[in-house]
Short mmCIF file of N, CA, C and O in Angstrom, two decimals:
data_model
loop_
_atom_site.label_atom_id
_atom_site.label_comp_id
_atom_site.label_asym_id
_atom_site.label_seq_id
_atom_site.Cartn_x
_atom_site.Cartn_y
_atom_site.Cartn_z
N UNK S 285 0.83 -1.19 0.00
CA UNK S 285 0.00 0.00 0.00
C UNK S 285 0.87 1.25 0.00
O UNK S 285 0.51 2.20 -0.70
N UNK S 286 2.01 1.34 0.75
CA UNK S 286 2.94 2.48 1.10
C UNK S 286 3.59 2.53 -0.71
O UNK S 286 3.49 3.53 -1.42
N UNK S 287 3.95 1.78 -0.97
CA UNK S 287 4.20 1.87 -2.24
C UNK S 287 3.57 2.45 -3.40
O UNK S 287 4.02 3.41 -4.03
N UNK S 288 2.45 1.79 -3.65
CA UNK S 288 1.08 2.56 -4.80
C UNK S 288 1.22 3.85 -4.06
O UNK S 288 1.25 4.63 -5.01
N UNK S 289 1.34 4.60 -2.94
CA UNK S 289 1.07 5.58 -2.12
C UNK S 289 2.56 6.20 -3.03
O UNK S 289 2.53 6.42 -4.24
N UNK S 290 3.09 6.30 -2.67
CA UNK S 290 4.60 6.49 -3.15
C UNK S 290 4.61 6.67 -5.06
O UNK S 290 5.20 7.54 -5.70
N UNK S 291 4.01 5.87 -5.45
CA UNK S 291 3.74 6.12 -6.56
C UNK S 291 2.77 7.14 -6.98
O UNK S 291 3.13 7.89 -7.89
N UNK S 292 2.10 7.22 -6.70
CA UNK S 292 0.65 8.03 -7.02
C UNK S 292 0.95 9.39 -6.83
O UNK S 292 0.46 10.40 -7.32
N UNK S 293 2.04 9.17 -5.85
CA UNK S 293 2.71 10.98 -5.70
C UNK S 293 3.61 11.41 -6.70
O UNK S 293 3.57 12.51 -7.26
N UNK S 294 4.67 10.22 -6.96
CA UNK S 294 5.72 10.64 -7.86
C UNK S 294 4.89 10.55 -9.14
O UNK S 294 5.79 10.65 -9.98
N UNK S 295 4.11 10.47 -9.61
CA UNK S 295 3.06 10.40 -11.17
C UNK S 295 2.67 11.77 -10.71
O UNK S 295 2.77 12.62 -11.59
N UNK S 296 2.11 12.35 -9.16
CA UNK S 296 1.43 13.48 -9.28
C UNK S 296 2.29 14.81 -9.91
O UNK S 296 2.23 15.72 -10.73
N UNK S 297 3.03 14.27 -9.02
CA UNK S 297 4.45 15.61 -9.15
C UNK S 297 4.96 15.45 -10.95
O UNK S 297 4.91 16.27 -11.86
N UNK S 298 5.40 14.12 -10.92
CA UNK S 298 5.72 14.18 -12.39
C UNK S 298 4.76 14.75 -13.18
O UNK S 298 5.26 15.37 -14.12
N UNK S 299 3.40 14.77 -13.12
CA UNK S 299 2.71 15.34 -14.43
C UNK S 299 1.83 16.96 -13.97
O UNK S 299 0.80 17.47 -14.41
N UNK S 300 2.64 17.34 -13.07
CA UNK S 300 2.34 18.73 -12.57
C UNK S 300 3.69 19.28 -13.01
O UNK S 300 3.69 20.48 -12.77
N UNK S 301 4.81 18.91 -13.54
CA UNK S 301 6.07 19.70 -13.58
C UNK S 301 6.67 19.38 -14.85
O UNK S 301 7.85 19.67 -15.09
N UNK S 302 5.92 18.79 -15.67
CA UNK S 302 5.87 18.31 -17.09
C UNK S 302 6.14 19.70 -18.25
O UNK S 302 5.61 20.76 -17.92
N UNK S 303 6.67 19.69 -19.15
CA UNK S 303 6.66 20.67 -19.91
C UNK S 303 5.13 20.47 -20.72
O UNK S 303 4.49 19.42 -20.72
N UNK S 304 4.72 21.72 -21.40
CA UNK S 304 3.29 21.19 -21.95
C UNK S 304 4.10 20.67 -23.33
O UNK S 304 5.28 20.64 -23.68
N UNK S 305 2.95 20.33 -23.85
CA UNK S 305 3.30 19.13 -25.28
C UNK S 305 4.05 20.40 -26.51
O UNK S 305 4.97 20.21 -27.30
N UNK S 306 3.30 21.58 -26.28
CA UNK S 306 3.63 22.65 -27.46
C UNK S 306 4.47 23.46 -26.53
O UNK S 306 3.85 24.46 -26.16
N UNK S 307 5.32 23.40 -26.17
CA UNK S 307 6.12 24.60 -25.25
C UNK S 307 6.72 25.62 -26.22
O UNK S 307 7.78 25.35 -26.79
N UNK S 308 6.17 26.67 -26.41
CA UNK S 308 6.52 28.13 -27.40
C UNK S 308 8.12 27.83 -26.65
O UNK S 308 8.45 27.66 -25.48
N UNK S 309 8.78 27.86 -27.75
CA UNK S 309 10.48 28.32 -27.57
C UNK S 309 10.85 30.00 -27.23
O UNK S 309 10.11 30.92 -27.61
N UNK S 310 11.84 30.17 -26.61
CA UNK S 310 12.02 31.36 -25.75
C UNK S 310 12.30 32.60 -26.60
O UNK S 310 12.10 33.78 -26.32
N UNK S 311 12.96 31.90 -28.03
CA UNK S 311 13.05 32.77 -28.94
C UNK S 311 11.74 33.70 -30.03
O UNK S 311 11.63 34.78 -30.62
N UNK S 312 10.89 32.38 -29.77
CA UNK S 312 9.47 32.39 -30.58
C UNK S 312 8.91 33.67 -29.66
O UNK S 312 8.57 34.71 -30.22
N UNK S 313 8.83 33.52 -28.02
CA UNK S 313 8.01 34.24 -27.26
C UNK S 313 8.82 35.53 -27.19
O UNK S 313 8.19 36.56 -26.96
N UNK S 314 10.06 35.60 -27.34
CA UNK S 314 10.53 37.40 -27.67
C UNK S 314 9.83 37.63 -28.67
O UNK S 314 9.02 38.45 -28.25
N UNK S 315 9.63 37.46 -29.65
CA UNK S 315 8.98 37.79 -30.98
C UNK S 315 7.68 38.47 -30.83
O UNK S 315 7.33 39.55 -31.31
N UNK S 316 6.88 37.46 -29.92
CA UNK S 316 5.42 37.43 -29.82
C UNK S 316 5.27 38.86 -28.84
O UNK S 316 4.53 39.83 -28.98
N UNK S 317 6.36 38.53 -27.73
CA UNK S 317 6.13 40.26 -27.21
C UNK S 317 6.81 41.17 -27.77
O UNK S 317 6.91 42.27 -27.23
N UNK S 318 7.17 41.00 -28.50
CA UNK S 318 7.74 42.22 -29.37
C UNK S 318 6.53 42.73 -30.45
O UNK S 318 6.28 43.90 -30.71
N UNK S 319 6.06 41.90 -30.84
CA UNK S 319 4.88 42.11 -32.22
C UNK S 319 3.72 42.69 -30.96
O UNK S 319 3.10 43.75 -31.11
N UNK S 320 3.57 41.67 -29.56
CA UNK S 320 2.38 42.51 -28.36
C UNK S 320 2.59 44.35 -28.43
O UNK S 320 1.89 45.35 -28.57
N UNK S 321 3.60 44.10 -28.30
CA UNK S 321 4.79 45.70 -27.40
C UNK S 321 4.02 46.70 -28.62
O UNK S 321 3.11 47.48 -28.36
N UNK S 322 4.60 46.49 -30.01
CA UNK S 322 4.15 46.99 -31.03
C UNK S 322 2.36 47.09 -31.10
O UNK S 322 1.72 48.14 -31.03
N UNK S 323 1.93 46.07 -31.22
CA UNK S 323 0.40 46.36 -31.53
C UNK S 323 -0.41 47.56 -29.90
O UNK S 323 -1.24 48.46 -29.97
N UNK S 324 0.21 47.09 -28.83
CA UNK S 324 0.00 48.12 -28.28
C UNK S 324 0.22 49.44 -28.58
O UNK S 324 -0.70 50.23 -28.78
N UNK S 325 1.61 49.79 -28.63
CA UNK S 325 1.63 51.21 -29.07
C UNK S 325 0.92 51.55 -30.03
O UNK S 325 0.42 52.67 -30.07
N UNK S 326 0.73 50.58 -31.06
CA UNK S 326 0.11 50.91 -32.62
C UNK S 326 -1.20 51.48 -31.98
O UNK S 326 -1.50 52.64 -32.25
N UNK S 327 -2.16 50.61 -30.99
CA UNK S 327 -3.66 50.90 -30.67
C UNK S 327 -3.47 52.38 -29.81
O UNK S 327 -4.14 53.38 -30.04
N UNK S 328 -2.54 52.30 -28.88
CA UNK S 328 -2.58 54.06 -28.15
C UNK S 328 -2.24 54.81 -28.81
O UNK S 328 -2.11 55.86 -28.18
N UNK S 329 -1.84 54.98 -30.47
CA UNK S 329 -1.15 56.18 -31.01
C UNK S 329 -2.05 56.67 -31.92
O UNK S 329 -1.98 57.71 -32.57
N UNK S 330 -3.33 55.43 -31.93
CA UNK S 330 -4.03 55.90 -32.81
C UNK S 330 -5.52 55.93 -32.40
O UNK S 330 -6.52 55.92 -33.12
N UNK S 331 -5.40 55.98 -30.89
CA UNK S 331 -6.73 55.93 -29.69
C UNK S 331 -7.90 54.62 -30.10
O UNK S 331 -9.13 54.59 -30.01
N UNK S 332 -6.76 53.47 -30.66
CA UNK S 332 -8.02 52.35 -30.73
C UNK S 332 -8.12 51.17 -29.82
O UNK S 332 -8.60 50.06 -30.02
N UNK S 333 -7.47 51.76 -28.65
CA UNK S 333 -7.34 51.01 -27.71
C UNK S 333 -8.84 50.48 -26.95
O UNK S 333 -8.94 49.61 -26.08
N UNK S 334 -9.92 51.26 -27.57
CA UNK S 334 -10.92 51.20 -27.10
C UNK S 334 -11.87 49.68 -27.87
O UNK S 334 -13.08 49.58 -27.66
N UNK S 335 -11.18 48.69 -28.66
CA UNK S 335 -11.44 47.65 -29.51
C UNK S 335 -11.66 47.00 -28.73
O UNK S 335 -12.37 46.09 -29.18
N UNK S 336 -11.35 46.79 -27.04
CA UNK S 336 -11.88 45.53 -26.38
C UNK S 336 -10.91 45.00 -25.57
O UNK S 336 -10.05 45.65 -24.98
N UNK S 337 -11.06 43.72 -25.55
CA UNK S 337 -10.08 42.89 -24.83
C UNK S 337 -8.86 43.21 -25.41
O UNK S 337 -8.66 43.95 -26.38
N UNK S 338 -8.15 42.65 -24.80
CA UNK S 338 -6.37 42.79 -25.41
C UNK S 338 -6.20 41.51 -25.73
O UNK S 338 -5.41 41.45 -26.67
N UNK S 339 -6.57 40.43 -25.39
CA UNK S 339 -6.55 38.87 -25.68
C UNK S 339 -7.24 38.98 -26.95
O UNK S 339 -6.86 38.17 -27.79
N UNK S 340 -8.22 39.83 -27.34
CA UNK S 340 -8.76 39.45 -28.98
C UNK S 340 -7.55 40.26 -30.00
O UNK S 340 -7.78 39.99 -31.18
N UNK S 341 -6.57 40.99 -29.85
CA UNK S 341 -5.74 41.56 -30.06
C UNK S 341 -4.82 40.90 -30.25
O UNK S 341 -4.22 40.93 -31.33
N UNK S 342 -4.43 40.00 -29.10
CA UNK S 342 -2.87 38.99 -29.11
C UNK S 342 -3.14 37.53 -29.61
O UNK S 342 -2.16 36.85 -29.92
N UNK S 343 -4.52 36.94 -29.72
CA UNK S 343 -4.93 35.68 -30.16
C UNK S 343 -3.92 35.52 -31.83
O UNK S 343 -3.07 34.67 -32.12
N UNK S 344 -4.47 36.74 -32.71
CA UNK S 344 -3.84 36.64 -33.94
C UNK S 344 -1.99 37.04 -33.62
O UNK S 344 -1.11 36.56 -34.34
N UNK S 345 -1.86 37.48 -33.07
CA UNK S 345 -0.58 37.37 -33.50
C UNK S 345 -0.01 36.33 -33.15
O UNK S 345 0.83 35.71 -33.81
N UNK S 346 -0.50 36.03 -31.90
CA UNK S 346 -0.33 33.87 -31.39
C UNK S 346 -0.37 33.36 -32.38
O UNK S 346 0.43 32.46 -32.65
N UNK S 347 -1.37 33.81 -33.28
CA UNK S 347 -1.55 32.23 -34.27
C UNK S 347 -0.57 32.72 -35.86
O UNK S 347 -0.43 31.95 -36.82
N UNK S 348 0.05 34.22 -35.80
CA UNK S 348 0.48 34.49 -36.79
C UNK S 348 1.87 34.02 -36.83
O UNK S 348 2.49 34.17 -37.88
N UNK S 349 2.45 33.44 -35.77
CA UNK S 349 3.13 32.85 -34.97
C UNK S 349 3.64 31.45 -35.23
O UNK S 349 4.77 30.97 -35.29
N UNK S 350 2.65 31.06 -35.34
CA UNK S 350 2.05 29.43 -36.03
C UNK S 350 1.70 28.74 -34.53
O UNK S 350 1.94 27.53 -34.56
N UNK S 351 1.22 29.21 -33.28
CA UNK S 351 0.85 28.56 -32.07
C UNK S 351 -1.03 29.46 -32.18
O UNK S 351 -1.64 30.45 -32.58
N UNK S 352 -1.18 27.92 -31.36
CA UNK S 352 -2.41 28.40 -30.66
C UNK S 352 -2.56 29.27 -29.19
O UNK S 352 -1.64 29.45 -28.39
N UNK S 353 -4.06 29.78 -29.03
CA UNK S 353 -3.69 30.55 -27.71
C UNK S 353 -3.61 29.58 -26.49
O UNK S 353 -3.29 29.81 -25.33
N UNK S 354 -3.94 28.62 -27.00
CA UNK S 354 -3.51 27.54 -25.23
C UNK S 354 -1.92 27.15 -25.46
O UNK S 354 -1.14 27.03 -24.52
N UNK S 355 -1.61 26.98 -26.67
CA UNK S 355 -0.07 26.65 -26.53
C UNK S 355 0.75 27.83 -25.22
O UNK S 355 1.60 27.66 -24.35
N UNK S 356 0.01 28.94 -25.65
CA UNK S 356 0.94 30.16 -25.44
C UNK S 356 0.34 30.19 -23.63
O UNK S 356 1.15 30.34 -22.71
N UNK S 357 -1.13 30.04 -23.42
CA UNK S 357 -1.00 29.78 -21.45
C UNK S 357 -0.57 28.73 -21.20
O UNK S 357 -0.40 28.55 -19.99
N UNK S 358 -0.29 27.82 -21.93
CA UNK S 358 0.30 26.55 -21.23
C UNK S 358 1.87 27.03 -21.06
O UNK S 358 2.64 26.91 -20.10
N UNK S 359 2.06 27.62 -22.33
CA UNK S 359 3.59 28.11 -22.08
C UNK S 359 3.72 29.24 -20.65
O UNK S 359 4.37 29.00 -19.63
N UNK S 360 3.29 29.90 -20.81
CA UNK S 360 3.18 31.40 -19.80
C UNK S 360 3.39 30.52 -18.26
O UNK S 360 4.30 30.70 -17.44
N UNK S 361 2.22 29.50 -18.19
CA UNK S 361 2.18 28.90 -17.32
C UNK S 361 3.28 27.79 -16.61
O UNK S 361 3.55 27.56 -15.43
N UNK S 362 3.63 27.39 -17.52
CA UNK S 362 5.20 26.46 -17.38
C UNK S 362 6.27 27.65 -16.97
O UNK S 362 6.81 27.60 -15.86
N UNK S 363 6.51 28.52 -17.73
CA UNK S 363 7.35 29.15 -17.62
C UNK S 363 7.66 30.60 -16.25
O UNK S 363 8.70 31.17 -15.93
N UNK S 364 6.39 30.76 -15.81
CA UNK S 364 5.92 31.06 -14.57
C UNK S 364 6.78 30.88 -13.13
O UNK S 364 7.09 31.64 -12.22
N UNK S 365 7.01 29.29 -13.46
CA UNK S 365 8.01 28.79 -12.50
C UNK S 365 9.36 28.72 -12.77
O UNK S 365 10.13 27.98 -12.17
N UNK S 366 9.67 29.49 -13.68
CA UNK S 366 11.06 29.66 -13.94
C UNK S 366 11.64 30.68 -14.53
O UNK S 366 12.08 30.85 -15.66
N UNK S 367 11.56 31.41 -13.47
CA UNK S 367 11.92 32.96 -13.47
C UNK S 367 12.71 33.42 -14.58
O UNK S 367 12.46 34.30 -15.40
N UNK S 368 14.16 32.29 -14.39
CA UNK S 368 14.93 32.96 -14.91
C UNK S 368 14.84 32.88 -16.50
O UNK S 368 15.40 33.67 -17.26
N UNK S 369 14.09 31.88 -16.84
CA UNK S 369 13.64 31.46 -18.31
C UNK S 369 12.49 32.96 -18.65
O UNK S 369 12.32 33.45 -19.77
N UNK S 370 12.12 33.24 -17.92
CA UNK S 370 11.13 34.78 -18.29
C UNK S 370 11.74 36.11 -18.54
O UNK S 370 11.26 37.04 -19.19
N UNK S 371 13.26 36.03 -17.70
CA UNK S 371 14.07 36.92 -17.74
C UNK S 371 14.74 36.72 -18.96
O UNK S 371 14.80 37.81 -19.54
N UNK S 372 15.30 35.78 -19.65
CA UNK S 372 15.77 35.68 -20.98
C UNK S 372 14.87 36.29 -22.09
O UNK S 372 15.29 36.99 -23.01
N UNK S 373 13.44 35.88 -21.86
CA UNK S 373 11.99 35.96 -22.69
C UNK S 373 12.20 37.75 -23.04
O UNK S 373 12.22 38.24 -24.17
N UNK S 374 12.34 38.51 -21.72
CA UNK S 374 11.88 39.26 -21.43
C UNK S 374 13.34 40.50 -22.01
O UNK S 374 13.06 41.53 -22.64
N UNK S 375 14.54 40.18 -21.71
CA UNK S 375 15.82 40.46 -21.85
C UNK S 375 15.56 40.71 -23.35
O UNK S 375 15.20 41.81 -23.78
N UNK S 376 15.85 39.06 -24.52
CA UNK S 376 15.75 39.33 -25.72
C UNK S 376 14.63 40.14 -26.21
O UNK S 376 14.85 40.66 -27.30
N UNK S 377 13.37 40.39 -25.64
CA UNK S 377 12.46 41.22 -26.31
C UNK S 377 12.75 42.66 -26.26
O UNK S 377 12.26 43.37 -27.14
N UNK S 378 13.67 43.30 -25.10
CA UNK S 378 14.03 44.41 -24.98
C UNK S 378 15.07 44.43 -26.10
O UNK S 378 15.10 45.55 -26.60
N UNK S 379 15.70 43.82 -26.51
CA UNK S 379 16.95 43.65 -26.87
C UNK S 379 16.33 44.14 -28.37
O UNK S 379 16.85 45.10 -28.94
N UNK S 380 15.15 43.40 -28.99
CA UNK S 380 14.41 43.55 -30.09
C UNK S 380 14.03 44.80 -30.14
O UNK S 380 14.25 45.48 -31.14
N UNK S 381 13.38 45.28 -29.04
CA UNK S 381 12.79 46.28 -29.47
C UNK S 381 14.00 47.80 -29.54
O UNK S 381 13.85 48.74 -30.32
N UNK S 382 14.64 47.72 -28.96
CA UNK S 382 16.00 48.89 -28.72
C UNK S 382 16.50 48.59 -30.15
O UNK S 382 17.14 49.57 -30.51
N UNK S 383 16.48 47.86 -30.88
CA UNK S 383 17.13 47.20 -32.15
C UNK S 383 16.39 47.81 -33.27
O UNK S 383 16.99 48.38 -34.18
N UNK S 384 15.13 47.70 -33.23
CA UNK S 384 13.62 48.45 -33.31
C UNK S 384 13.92 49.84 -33.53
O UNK S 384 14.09 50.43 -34.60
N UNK S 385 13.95 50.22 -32.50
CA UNK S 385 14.14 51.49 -32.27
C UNK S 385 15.19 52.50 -32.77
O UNK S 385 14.99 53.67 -33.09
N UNK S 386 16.19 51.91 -32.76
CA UNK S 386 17.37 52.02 -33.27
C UNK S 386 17.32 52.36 -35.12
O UNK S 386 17.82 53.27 -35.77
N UNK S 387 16.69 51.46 -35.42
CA UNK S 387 16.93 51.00 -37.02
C UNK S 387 15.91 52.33 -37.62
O UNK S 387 16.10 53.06 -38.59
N UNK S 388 14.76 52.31 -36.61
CA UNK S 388 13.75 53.42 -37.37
C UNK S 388 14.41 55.00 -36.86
O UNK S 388 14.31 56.00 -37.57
N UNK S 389 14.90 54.97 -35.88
CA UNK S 389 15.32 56.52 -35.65
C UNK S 389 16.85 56.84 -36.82
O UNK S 389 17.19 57.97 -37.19
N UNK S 390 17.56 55.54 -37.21
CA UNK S 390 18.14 55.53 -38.15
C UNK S 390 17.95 56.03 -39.41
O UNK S 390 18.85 56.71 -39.90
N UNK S 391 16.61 55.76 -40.24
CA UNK S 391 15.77 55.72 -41.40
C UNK S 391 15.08 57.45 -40.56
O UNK S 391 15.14 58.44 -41.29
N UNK S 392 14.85 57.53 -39.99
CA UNK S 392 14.33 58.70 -39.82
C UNK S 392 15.07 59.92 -40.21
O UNK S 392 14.68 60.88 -40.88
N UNK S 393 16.21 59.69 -39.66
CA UNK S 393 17.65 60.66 -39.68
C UNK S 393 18.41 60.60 -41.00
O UNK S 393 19.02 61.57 -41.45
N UNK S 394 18.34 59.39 -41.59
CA UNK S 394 18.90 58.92 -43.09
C UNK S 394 17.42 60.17 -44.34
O UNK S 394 17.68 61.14 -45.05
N UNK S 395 16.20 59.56 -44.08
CA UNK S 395 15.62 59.71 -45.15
C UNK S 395 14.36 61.06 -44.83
O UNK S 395 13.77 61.72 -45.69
N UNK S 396 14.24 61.13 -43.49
CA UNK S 396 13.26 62.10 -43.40
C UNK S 396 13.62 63.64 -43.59
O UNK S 396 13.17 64.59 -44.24
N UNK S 397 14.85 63.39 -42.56
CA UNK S 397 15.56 64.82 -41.63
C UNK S 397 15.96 65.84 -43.21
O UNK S 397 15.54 66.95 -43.55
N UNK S 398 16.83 64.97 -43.82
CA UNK S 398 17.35 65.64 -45.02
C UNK S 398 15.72 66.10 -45.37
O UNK S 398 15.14 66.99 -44.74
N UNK S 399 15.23 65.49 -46.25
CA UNK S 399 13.61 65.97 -46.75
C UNK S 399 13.00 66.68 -46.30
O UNK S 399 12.10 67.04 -47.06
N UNK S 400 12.97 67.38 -44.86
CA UNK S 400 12.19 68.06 -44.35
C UNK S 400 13.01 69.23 -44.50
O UNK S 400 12.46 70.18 -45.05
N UNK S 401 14.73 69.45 -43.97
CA UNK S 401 15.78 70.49 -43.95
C UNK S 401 15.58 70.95 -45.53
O UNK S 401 15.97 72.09 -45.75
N UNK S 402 15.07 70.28 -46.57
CA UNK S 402 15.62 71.00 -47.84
C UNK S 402 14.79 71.99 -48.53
O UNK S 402 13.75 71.57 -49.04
N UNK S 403 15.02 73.05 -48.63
CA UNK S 403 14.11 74.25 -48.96
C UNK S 403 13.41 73.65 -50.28
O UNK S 403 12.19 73.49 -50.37
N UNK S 404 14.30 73.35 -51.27
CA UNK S 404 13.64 72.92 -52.58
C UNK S 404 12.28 71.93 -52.42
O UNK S 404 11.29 72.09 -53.14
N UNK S 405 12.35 70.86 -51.37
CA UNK S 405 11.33 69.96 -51.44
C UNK S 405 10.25 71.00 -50.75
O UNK S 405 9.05 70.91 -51.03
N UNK S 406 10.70 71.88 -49.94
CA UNK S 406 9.18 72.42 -49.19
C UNK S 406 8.68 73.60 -50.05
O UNK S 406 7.81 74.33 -49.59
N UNK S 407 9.23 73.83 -51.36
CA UNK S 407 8.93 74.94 -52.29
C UNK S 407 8.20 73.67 -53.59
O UNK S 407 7.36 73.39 -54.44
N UNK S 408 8.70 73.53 -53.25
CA UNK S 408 8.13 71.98 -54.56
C UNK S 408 7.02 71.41 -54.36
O UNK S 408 6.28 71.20 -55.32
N UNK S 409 6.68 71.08 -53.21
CA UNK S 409 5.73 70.47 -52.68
C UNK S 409 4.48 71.23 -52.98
O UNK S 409 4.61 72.41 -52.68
N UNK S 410 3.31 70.94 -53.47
CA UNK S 410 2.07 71.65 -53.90
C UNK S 410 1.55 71.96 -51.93
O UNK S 410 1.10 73.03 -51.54
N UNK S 411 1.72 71.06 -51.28
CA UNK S 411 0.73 70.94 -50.06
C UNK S 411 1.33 71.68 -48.85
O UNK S 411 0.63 72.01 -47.89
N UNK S 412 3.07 72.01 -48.94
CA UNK S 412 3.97 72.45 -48.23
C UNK S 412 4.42 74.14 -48.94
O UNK S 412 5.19 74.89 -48.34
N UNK S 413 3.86 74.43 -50.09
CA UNK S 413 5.04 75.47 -50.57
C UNK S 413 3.93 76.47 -49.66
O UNK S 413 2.90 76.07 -49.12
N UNK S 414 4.49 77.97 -49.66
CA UNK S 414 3.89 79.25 -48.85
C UNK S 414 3.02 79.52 -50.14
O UNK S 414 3.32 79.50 -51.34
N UNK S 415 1.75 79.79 -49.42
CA UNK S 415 0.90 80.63 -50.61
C UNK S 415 1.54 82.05 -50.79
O UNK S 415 2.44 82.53 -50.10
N UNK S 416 1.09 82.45 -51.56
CA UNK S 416 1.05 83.64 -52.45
C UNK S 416 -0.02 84.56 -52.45
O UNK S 416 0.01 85.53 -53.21
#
């Protein structure tokens, strides 16, 4: 009896500390909060934050992803207990987005700054030149 007893625990524990069957890879889930990070700002910059849930928001990019949305709480949930695996998650997504950030304030400074500084384009421009 002490035995089956003994067993029934080590099966409990074993299938409470199990990875789930689809475990999103750590690299996949920087991505996914990086594309989150983005669609947020995208909805506050353009006041459409008012669309609802935020889960009907992140479902598609889960699945644009190629995971479902239980892959992704089963993942959240596994990964919950292992801090430091959230801190990597969480590390590379900063890492993305500063990279992000970087590349467009780049293109900004490359292709805008000139275009806006040049008298000819703001005399050229039908929508920019000074009336008359």
């Amino acid at each position: 009896m002490k035995r089956a007893v003994y067993i029934l625990i080590l099966l409990a524990v074993g299938l409470t500390s199990c990875k789930p069957r689809h475990l999103i890879p750590v690299d996949d889930m920087a991505d996914i909060y990086f594309d989150f990070y983005l669609a947020d700002r995208y909805l506050e910059a353009t006041d459409k934050h008012e669309l609802g849930d935020s889960v009907k928001i992140y479902i598609p990019i889960i699945e644009d992803h190629g995971y479902k949305f239980e892959d992704y709480q089963a993942t959240i949930g596994y990964y919950l207990h292992k801090p430091e695996v959230l801190t990597k998650i969480f590390d590379k997504t900063e890492k993305k987005l500063v990279a992000h950030k970087e590349r467009l304030s780049a293109l900004i400074a490359k292709e805008l700054v000139p275009f806006l500084i040049s008298a000819e384009n703001w005399t050229s421009c039908a929508i920019c030149a000074p009336t008359r």
